[in-house]
Every structure is written in C-alpha cells, then in structure tokens.
Tab-separated table of C-alpha atoms and ligand atoms in Angstrom:
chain	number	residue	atom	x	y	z
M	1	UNK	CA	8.906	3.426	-27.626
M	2	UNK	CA	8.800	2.472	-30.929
M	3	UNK	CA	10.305	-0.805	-30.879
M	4	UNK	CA	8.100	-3.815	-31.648
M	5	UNK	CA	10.099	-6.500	-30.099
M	6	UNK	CA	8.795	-7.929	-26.511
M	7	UNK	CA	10.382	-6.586	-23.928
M	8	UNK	CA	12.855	-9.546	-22.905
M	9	UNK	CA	15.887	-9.446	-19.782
M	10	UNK	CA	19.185	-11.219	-19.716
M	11	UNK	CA	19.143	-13.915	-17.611
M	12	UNK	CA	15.299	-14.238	-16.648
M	13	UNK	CA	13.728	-17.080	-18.800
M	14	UNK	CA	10.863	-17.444	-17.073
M	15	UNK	CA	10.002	-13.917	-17.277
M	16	UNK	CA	10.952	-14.155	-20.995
M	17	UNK	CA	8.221	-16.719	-21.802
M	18	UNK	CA	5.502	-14.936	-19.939
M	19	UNK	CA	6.849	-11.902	-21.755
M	20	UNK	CA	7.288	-13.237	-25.342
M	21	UNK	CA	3.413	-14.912	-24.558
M	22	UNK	CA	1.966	-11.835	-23.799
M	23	UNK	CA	4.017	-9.986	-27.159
M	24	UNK	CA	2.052	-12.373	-29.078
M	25	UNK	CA	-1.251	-12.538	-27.812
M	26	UNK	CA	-1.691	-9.092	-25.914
M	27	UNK	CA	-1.713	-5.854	-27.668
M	28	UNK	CA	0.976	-3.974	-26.480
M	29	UNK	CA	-1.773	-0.298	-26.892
M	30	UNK	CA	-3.209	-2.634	-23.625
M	31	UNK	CA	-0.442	-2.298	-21.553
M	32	UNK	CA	1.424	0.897	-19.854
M	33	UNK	CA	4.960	0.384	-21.047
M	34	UNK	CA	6.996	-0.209	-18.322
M	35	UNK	CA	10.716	-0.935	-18.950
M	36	UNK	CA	11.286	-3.875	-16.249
M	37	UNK	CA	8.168	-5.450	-17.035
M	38	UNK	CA	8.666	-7.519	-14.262
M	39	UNK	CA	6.835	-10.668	-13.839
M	40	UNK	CA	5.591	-11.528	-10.412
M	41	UNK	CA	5.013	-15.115	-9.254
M	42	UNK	CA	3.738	-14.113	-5.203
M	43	UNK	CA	3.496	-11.319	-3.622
M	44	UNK	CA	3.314	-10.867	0.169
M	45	UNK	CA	3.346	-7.257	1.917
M	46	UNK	CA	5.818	-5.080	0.333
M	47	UNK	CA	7.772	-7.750	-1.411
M	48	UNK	CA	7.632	-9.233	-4.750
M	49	UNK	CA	8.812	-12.392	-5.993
M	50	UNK	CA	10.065	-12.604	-9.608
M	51	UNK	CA	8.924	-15.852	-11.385
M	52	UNK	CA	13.073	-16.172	-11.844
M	53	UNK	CA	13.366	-15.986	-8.308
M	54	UNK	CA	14.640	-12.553	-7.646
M	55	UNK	CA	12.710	-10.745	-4.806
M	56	UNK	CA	11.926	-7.095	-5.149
M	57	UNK	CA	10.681	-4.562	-2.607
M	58	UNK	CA	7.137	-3.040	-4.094
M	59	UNK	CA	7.818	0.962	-3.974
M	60	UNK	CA	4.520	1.563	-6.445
M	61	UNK	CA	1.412	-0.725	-4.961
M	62	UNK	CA	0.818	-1.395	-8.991
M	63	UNK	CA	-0.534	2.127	-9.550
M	64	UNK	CA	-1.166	3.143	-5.826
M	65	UNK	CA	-3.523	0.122	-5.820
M	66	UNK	CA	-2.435	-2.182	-3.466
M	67	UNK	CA	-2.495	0.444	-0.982
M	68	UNK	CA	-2.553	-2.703	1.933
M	69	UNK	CA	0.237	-4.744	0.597
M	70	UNK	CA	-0.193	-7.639	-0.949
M	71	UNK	CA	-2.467	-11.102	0.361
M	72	UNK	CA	-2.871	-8.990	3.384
M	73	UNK	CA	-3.990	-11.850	5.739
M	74	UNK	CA	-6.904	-9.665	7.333
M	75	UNK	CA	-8.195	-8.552	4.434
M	76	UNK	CA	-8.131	-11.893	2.259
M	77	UNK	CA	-9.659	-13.399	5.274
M	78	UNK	CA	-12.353	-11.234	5.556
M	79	UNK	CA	-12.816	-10.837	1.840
M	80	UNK	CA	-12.604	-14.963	1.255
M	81	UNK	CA	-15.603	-14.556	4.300
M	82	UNK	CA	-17.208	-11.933	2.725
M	83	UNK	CA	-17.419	-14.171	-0.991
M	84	UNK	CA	-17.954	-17.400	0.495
M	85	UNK	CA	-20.911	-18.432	-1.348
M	86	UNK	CA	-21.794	-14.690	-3.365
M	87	UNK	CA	-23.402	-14.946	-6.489
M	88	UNK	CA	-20.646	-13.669	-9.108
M	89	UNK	CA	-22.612	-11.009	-10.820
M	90	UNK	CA	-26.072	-8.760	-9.398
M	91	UNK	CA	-27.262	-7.116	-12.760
M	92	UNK	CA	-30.986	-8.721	-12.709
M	93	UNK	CA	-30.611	-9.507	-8.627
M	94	UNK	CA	-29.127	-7.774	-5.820
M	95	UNK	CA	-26.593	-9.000	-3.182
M	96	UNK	CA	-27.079	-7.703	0.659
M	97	UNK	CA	-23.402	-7.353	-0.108
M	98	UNK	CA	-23.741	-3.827	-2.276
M	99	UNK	CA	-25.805	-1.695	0.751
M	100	UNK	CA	-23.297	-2.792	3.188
M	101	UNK	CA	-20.285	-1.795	1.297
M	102	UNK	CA	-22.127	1.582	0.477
M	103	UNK	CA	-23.208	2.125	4.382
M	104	UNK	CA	-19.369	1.070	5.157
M	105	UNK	CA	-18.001	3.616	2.364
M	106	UNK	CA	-20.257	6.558	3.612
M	107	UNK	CA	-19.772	5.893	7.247
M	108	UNK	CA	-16.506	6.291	6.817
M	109	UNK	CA	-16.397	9.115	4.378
M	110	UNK	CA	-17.885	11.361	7.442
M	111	UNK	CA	-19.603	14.184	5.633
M	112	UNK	CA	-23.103	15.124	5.574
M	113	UNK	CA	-23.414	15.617	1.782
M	114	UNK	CA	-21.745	12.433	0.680
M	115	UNK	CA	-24.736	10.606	1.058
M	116	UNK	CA	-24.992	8.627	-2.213
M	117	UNK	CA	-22.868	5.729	-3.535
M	118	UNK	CA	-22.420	4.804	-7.614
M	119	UNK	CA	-20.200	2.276	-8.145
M	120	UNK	CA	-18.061	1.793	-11.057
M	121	UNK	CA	-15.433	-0.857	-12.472
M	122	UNK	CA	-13.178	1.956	-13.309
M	123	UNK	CA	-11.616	5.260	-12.126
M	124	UNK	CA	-12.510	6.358	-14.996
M	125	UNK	CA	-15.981	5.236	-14.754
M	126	UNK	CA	-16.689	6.781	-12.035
M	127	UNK	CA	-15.594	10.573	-12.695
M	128	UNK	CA	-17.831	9.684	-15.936
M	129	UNK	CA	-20.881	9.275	-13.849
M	130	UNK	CA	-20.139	11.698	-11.336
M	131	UNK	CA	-20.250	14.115	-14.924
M	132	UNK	CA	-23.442	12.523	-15.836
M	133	UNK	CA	-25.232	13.222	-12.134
M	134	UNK	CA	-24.144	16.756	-12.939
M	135	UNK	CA	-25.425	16.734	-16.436
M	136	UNK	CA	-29.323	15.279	-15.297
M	137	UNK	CA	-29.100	16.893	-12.197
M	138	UNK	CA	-28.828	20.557	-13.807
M	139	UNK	CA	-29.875	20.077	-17.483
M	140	UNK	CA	-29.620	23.891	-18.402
M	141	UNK	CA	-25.832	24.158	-17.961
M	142	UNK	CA	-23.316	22.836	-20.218
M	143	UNK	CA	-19.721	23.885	-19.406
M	144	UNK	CA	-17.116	21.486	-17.733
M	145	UNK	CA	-13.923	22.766	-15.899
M	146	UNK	CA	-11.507	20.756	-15.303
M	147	UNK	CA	-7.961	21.796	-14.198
M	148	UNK	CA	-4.971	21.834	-16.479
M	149	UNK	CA	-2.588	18.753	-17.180
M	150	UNK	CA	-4.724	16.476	-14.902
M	151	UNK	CA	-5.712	12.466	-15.187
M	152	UNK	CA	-8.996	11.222	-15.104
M	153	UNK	CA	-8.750	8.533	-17.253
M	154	UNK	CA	-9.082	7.566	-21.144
M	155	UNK	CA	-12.662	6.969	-21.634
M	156	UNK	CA	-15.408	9.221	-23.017
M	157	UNK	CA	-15.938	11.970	-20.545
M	158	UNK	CA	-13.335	11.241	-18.309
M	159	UNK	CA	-10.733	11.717	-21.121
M	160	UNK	CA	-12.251	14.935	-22.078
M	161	UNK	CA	-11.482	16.386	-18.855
M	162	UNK	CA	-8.111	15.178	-18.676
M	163	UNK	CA	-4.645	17.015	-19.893
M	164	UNK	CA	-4.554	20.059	-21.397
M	165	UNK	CA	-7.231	20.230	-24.797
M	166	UNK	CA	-10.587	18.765	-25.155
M	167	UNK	CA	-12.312	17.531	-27.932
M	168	UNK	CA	-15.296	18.481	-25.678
M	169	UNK	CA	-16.564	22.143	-27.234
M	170	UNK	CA	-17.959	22.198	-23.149
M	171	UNK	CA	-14.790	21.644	-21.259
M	172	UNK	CA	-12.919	24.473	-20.210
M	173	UNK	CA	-9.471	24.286	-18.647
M	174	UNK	CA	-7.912	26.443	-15.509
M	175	UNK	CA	-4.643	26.827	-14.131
M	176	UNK	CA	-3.588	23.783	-11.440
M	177	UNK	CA	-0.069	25.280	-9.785
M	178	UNK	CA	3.146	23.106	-11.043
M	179	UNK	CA	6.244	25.230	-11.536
M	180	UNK	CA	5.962	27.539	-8.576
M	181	UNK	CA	4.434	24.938	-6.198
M	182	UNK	CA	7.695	24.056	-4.281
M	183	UNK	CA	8.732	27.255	-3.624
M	184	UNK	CA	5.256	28.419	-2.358
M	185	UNK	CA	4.295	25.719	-0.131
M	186	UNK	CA	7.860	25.789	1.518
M	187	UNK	CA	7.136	29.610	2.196
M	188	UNK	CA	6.419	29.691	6.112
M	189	UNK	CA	3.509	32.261	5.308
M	190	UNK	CA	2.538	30.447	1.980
M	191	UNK	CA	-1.110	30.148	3.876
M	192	UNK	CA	-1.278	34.176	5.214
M	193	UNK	CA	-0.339	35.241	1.776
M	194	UNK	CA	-2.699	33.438	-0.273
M	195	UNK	CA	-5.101	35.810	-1.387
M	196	UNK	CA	-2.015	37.694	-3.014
M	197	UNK	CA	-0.841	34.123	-4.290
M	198	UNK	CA	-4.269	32.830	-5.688
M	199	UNK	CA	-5.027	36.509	-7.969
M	200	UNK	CA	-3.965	35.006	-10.789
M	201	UNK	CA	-6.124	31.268	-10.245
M	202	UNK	CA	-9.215	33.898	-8.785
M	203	UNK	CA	-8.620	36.147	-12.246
M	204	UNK	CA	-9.507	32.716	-14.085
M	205	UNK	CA	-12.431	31.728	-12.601
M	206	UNK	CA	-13.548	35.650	-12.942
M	207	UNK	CA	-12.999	34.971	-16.586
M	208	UNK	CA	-15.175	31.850	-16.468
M	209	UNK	CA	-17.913	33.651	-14.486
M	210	UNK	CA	-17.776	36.431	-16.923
M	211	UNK	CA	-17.818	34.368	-19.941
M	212	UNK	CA	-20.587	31.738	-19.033
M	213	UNK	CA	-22.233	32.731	-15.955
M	214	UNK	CA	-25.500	30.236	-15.105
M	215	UNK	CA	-24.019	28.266	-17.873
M	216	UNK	CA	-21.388	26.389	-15.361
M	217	UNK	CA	-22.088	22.750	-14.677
M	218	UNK	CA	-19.654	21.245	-12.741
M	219	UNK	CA	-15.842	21.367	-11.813
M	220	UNK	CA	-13.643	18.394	-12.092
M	221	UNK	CA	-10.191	18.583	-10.219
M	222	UNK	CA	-7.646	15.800	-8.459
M	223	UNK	CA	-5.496	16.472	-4.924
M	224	UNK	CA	-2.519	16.716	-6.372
M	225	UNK	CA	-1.341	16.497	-10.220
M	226	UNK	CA	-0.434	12.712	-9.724
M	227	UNK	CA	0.521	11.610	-13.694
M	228	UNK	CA	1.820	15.267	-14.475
M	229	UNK	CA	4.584	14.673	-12.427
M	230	UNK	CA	3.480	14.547	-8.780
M	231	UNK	CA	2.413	18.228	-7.748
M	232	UNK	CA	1.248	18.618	-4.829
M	233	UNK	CA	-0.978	21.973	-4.572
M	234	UNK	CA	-0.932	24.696	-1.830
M	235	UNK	CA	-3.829	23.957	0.395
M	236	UNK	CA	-5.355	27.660	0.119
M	237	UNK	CA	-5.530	26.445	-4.058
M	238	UNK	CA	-7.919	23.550	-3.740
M	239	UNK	CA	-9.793	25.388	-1.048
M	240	UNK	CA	-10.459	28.385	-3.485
M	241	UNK	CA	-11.943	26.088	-6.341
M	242	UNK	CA	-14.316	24.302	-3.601
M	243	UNK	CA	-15.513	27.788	-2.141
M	244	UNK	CA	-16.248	28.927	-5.473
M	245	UNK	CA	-17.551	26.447	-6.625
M	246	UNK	CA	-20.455	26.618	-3.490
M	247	UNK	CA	-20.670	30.257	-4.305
M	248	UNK	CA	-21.501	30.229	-7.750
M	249	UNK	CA	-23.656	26.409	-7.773
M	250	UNK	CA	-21.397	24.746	-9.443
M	251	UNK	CA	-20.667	20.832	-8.649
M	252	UNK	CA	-17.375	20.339	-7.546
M	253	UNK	CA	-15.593	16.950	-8.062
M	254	UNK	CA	-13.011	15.961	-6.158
M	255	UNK	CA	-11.130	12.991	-7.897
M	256	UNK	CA	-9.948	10.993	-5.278
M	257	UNK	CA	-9.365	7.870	-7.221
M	258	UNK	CA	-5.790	7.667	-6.740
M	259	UNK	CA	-5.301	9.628	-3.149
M	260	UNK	CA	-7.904	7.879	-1.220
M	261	UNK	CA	-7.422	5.214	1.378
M	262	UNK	CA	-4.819	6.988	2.815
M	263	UNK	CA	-2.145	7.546	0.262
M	264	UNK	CA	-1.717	11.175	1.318
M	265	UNK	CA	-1.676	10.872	5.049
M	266	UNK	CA	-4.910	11.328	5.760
M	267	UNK	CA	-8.117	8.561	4.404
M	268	UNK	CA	-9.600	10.780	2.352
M	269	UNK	CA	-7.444	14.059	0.721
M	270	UNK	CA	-10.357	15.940	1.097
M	271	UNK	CA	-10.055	15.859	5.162
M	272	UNK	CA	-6.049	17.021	4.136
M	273	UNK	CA	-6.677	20.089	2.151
M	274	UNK	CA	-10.061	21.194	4.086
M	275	UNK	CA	-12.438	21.072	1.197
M	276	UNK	CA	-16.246	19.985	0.351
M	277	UNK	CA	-16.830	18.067	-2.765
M	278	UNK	CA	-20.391	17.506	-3.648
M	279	UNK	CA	-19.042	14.398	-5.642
M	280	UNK	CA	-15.904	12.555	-4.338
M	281	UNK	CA	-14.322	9.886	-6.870
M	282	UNK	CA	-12.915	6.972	-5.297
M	283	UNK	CA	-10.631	3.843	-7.028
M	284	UNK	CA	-7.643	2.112	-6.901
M	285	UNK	CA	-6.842	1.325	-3.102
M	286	UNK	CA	-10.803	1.604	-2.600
M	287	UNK	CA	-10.745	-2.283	-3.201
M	288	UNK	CA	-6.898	-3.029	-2.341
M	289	UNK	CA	-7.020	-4.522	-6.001
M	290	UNK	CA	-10.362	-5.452	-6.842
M	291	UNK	CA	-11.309	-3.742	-9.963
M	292	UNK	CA	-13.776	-1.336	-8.011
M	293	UNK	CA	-14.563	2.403	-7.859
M	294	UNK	CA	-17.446	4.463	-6.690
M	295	UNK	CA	-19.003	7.794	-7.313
M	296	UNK	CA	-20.268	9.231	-3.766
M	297	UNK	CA	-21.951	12.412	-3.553
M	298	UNK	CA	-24.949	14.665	-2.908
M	299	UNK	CA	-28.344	12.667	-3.524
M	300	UNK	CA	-29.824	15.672	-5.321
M	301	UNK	CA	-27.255	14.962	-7.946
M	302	UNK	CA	-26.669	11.393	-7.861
M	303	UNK	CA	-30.448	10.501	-7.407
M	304	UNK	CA	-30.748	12.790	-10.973
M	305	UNK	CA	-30.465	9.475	-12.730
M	306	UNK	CA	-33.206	7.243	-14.161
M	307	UNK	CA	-33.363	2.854	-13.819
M	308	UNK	CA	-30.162	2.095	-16.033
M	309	UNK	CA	-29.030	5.801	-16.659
M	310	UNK	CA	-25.580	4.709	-15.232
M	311	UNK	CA	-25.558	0.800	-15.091
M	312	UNK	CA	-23.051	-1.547	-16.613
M	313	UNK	CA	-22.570	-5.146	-16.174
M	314	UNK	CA	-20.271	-5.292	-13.463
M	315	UNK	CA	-20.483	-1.737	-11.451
M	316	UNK	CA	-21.263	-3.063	-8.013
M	317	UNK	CA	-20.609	-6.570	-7.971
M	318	UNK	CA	-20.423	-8.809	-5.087
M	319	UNK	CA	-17.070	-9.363	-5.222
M	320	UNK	CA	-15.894	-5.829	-5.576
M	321	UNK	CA	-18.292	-4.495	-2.483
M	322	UNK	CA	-16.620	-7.144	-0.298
M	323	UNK	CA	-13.116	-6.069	-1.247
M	324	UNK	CA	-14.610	-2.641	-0.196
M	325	UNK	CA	-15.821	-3.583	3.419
M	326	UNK	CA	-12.860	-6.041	3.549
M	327	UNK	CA	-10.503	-3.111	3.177
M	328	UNK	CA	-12.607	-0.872	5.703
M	329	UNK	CA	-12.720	-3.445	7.951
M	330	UNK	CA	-8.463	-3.273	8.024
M	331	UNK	CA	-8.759	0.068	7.805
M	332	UNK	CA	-10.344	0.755	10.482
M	333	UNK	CA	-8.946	-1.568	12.863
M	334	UNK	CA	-5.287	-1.026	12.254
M	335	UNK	CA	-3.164	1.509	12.185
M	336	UNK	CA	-2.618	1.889	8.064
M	337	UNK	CA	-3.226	5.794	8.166
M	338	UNK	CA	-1.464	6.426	11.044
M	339	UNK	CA	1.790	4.357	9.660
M	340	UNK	CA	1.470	6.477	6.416
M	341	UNK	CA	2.186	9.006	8.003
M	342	UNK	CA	5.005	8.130	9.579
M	343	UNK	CA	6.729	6.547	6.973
M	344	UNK	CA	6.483	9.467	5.039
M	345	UNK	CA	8.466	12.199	7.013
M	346	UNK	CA	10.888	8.550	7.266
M	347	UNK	CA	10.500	8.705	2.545
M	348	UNK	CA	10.497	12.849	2.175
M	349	UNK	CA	14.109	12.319	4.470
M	350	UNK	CA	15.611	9.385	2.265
M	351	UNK	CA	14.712	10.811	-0.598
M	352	UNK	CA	15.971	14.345	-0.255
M	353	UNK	CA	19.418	13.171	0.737
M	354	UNK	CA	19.330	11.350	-2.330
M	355	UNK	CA	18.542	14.683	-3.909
M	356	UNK	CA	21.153	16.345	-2.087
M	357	UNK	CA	23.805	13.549	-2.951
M	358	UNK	CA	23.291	12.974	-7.258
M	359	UNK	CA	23.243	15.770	-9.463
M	360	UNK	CA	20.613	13.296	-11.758
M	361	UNK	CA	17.886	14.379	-9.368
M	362	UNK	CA	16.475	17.433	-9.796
M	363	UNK	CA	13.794	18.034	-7.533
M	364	UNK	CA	11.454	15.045	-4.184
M	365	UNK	CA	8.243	16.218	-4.389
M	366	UNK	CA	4.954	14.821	-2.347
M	367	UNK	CA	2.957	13.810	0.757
M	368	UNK	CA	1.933	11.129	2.521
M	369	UNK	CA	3.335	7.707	0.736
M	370	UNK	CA	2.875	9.318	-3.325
M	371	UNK	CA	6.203	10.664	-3.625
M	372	UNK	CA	7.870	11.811	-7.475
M	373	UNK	CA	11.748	11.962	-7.870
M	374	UNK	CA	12.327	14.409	-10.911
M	375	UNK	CA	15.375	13.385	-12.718
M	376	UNK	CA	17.525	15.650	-14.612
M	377	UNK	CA	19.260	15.206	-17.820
M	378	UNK	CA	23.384	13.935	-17.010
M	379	UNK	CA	25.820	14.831	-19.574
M	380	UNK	CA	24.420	13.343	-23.519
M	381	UNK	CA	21.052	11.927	-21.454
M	382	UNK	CA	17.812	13.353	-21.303
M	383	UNK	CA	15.760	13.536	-18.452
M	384	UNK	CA	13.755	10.729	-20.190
M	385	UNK	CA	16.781	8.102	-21.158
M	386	UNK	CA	17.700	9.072	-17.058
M	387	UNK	CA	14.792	8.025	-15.178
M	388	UNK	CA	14.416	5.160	-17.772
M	389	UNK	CA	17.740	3.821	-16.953
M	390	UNK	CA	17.055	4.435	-12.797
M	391	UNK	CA	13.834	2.721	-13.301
M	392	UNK	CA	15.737	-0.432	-14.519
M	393	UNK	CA	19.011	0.316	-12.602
M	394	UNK	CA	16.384	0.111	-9.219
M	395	UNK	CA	15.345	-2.727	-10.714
M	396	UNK	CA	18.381	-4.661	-10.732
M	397	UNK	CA	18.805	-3.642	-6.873
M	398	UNK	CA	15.458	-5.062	-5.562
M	399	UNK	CA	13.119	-1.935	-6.056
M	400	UNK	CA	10.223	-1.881	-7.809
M	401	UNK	CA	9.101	1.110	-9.093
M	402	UNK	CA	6.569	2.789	-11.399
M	403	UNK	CA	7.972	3.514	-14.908
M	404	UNK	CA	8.304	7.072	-15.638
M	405	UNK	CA	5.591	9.811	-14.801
M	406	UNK	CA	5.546	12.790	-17.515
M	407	UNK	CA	8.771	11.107	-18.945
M	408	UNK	CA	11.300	11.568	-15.775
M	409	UNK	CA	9.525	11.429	-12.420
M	410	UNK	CA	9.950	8.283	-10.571
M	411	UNK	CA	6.952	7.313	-8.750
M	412	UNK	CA	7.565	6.177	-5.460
M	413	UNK	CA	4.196	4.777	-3.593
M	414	UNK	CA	4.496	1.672	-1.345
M	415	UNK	CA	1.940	0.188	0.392
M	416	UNK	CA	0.905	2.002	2.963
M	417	UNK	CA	1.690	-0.693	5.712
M	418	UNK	CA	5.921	-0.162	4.833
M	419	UNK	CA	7.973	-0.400	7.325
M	420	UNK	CA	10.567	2.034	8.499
M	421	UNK	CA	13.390	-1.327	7.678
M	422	UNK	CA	11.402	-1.395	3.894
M	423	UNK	CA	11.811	2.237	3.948
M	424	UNK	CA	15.947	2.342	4.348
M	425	UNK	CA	16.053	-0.368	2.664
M	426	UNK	CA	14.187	1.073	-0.687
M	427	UNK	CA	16.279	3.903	-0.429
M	428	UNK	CA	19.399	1.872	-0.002
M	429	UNK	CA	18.521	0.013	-3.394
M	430	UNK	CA	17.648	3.231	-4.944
M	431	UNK	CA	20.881	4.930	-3.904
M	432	UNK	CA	23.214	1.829	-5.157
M	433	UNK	CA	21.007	2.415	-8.362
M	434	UNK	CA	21.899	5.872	-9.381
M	435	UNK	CA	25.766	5.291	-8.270
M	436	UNK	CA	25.213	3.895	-11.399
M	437	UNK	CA	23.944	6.852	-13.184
M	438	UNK	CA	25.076	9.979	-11.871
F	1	PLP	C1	-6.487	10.539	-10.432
F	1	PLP	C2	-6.976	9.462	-11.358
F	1	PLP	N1	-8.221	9.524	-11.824
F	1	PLP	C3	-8.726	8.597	-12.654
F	1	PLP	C4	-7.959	7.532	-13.063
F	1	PLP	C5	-8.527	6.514	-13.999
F	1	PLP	O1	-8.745	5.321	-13.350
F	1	PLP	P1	-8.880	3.959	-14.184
F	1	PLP	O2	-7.562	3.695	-14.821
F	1	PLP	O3	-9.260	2.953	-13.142
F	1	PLP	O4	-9.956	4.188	-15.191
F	1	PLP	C6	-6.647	7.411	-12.582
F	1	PLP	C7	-5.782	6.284	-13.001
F	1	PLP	O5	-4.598	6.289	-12.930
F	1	PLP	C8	-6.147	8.402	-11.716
F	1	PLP	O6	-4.889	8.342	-11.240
C-alpha cells in the first residue's frame, strides 16, 4: 500500500472522522492495514456495530482475540468483580490476583510439566521469555530452531524466529509442511504412512544433529502456520519435532498464542496434535481482549531466571490476571469448546461449497473456528487485488473479516460462541460478496 491518504468510505462520515483523526495523529507503521478499516461503536457477541450504523457479523474476533464474543455478560461480570477495587499496576507490590490466575491457568493446562507461569503483555513477549528460560536454563547451547515461514511476533527474539531468515547468526530454520499439507492429511492412511511421509522433515533434524549436536538450545514452532496462510500440519509432523526434541534435550516451544482457548477445537492445540511442550506460549483469547499473555512451562527452565531477569512494567497486572480467571471461569462452565467444535464441521461445509461454487477460490483450509479461504487470481486480478476486493465486497454485506493473510487468504475466525444462524448467515454474506467477484 503505498498510498498516503487515510483510508476514507463513501457514505460513512462518522467513520471518516475517526479515520481522518487517526491519519493525522497515528502512524500508519502502528496499524495492520486493513482495507475496511471499519470503525466500531458496540460490540455485543458476534455482531458489530459501525459508528454509521451499519451492523456487521464479527468472522475474525480482532485477531482470534475475542475468542468469547464481545461484552460477554459472564465474563465482564466476573471480570468487573474480579477489578472491583485492584490496584492498577503490581511492579513494587503484589495482587492475590496474579497466583490465582496462574493456579487457574495451570489447573487447566493439565500437564505435569507445565508447572510455571511468566506473564507477558505481548505474544510476542512471551515466546521472548520462554527463549530467555532456555537461554539461563542451559547456558552452554546457543542454536535456535524455529520452523520455516512462521509468526512469533516483531520484537527482538521473537522476530528472529519468525519467517524465513534471521538476523540471529543462532537461529536455524526447518521445514513446516505447506504445499503438500492438503493432500496428505486428506489421505485416509496419512497417519500409518508417516514415517515414509516425515523422511524428508527427520533428514533435517539429522542435519541439525549432525551439524551442532550438544549445541541445540531450544525449538520454537506454532500449531498450524496461522499468518503464512493458514496450514494446518499433519498430526504425525508436530509429534516428530516434540519427540525429538525429548530425545535429544532440546526445549520445545509450542506457540500457542493464537490457537489457545479453544480456537482449534480443543483448549489447548497441544491436547489436538498429542504433543509435550516444555514451554507452551499463550495470548490473544488467553484474556478475551485484555492485553495479556503468559509463558508456562517446566520450572527447571522458567525458575532459570534471576529477580527482574524477565520483568516489565505491566507483565502480570491485576487487571490482565482477572481477565484470565474471568475467561476460565466461562470457560469452564459453558460449553465454548464444545460449540467450536460444532460450528466448525457447520464453517469447513459453508465454506467448501463456496469453494466448489466460484472459480476465485482456490483452496478452505483449517480446524476448529481458524479457517483461511485462498483466493485465486480472476481474469487481469491477482490473487492479492482478489481477496482485497472480497475483503471489502464482505464488507459491504455485513461480514467482518480479517484483511488478507500472506496477500490472498481470507481469515475466517469468529468467536467461538457463533451460532449455527451466525454461521449461514456469514456464509450467506460471503457468498453475495464474491457474486460480485467471480
Ligand atoms: C502465533 C503467534 N505468535 C505470536 C504472536 C505475537 O503476538 P503479539 O502481537 O501479541 O506480540 C502472534 C500474533 O499474531 C501470533 O499469531
């Protein structure tokens, strides 16, 4: 995008102030370009209201944040409990708040080795202290692996491990399957065959091995390839990274900061693909919202740090560990998993016959509610300028999606408590959208 114009609508004036504010006063570098930049006055649930008045149905949760819907009346009432008197900050105090959130997080986290909590005020944050546990926990090794084309954030560390080069000399990259992923885990015997399927992936890691032996530190890896385009691995791929990882000591990070909470089916993505992390990553719907995220792992690694080795001003705060037990508490007295996954055999269907019905869609992939519509270029129109225009085009019928992933996959990721009505009726919207495209 190189235009330096605000992003402005026909017909939305409202929206057009807030917009033309924000131009001048907010550094567009601080903003993900989104080509709607719609401008919410409420939210409630799955719906959006525009500050024009138009009313949208939310089919991203932000950035898989909002993974309850929005002013979720359990959870602000138990929050607004929760906060009723906190102090707003516990850098030179603490707040009974913080060891109940942890005790909540690890309870429900159910594994014996997750047995530590770091919080953070980031994603990214937190997969940069869950590198730093490694680091003090096992100062004689130095190399990072992290797995091809993956997001982990933009800050220090966590940037180093993400995409596809470093300017860390320590980080090393491996294979993550994208282009044959679809046709392997559709293959009835994709699990029986994997030792044939994973040579290539096992011939890597031999390399590694080879190459820097004790020198391994840790291994940083995600679910599925979420900003790359939504790929969702073989389950026999992440299962071969965590077993190697155990057999050769090095510390494997699972970043769950965009699949946890449910998003793929299950609370945690680790119980999905049958895998131990020794350091999980958790942020996004961790606080349905509140800008919260936590490092949870082994306490040989995590307890590696020093007084103020990985404190910052607001890691931990009151208000953020009571959007965490807030959301547990809704968690785990409704049925927000369960509905998940339900609605997403009810999303995979809708989707695919909107696969099978416009030639602009190339390929549905995901699980759970974190779905990615692949467009394809139509006549004169990249695959870009396509899922640009279906982003807006969705838009204009009520659906709110993410912009782009990797240029052309649309992210589609309500809140997890959509209903099967929100569900048709997303895929309604989206269908009268690319009429206009295809
Ligand atoms: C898998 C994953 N890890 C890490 C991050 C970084 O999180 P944050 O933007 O909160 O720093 C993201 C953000 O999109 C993510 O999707």
């Amino acid at each position: 995008m190189s235009d330096l114009t605000a992003i402005r609508r026909d017909g939305e004036p409202r929206a057009n102030a807030t917009r033309d504010a924000l131009h001048r006063l907010v550094p567009r570098g601080h903003k993900t370009y989104t080509p709607t930049q719609l401008v919410v006055r409420r939210a409630t649930g799955c719906r959006l209201e525009a500050v024009d008045g138009a009313r949208l149905l939310d089919f991203s949760s932000g950035v898989l944040v909002a993974n309850l819907g929005h002013a979720h009346p359990e959870f602000e009432a138990r929050y607004a409990e929760l906060t009723q008197g906190a102090p707003r900050n516990c850098y030179n105090a603490v707040s009974p708040l913080e060891p109940e959130a942890a005790e909540r997080l690890i309870a429900s986290l159910d594994r014996p080795q997750l047995e530590r909590v770091m919080w953070a005020d980031s994603g990214s944050a937190g997969i940069i202290k869950a590198i730093w546990a490694a680091q003090h926990a096992r100062p004689d090794k130095r190399i990072i692996i992290a797995t091809r084309a993956g997001f982990h954030g933009k800050k220090g560390l966590a940037g180093d491990v993400t995409g596809e080069t470093s300017p860390n000399p320590n980080v090393r990259f491996i294979s993550f399957p994208t282009t044959e992923v679809d046709d392997i885990s559709l293959l009835p015997d994709a699990e029986s065959r994997a030792s044939e399927l994973a040579a290539p992936y096992i011939a890597e890691l031999d390399a590694l091995t080879a190459e820097h032996g004790n020198d391994l530190l840790t291994l940083v890896t995600e679910p599925y390839l979420g900003a790359a385009g939504s790929f969702h691995p073989p389950k026999w791929y992440l299962r071969l990274l965590s077993d190697w990882c155990a057999e050769n000591g090095v510390v494997f990070v699972l970043d769950e900061v965009q699949s946890c909470h449910g998003r793929t089916g299950e609370m945690y993505a680790y119980e999905r693909y049958g895998i131990e992390p020794d350091i999980v990553v958790l942020g996004k719907g961790l606080g349905n919202g509140a800008p919260i995220a936590a490092t949870v792992g082994r306490a040989e690694l995590l307890d590696s740090m020093e007084y103020g080795e990985a404190s910052d001003t607001y890691s931990g705060n009151p208000h953020g560990c009571a959007a965490v037990t807030a959301a547990l508490d809704v968690y785990e007295s409704q049925p927000i998993v369960a509905n998940c996954r339900a609605m997403s055999q009810r999303m995979q269907e809708g989707l695919s016959s909107l696969r099978d019905e416009f030639a602009c869609v190339a390929n549905v992939r995901g699980e759970g509610l974190v779905w990615g519509v692949e467009m394809a270029a139509v006549g004169d129109a990249s695959a870009d300028e396509v899922a640009t225009a279906a982003v807006l085009a969705c838009y204009h019928e009520g659906v709110h999606l993410l912009g782009p992933l990797a240029k052309k996959v649309l992210r589609v990721s309500p809140p997890l408590v959509v209903t099967a009505d929100e569900v048709d009726e997303g895929i309604d919207g989206m269908r009268r959208a690319l009429r206009t495209i295809a």
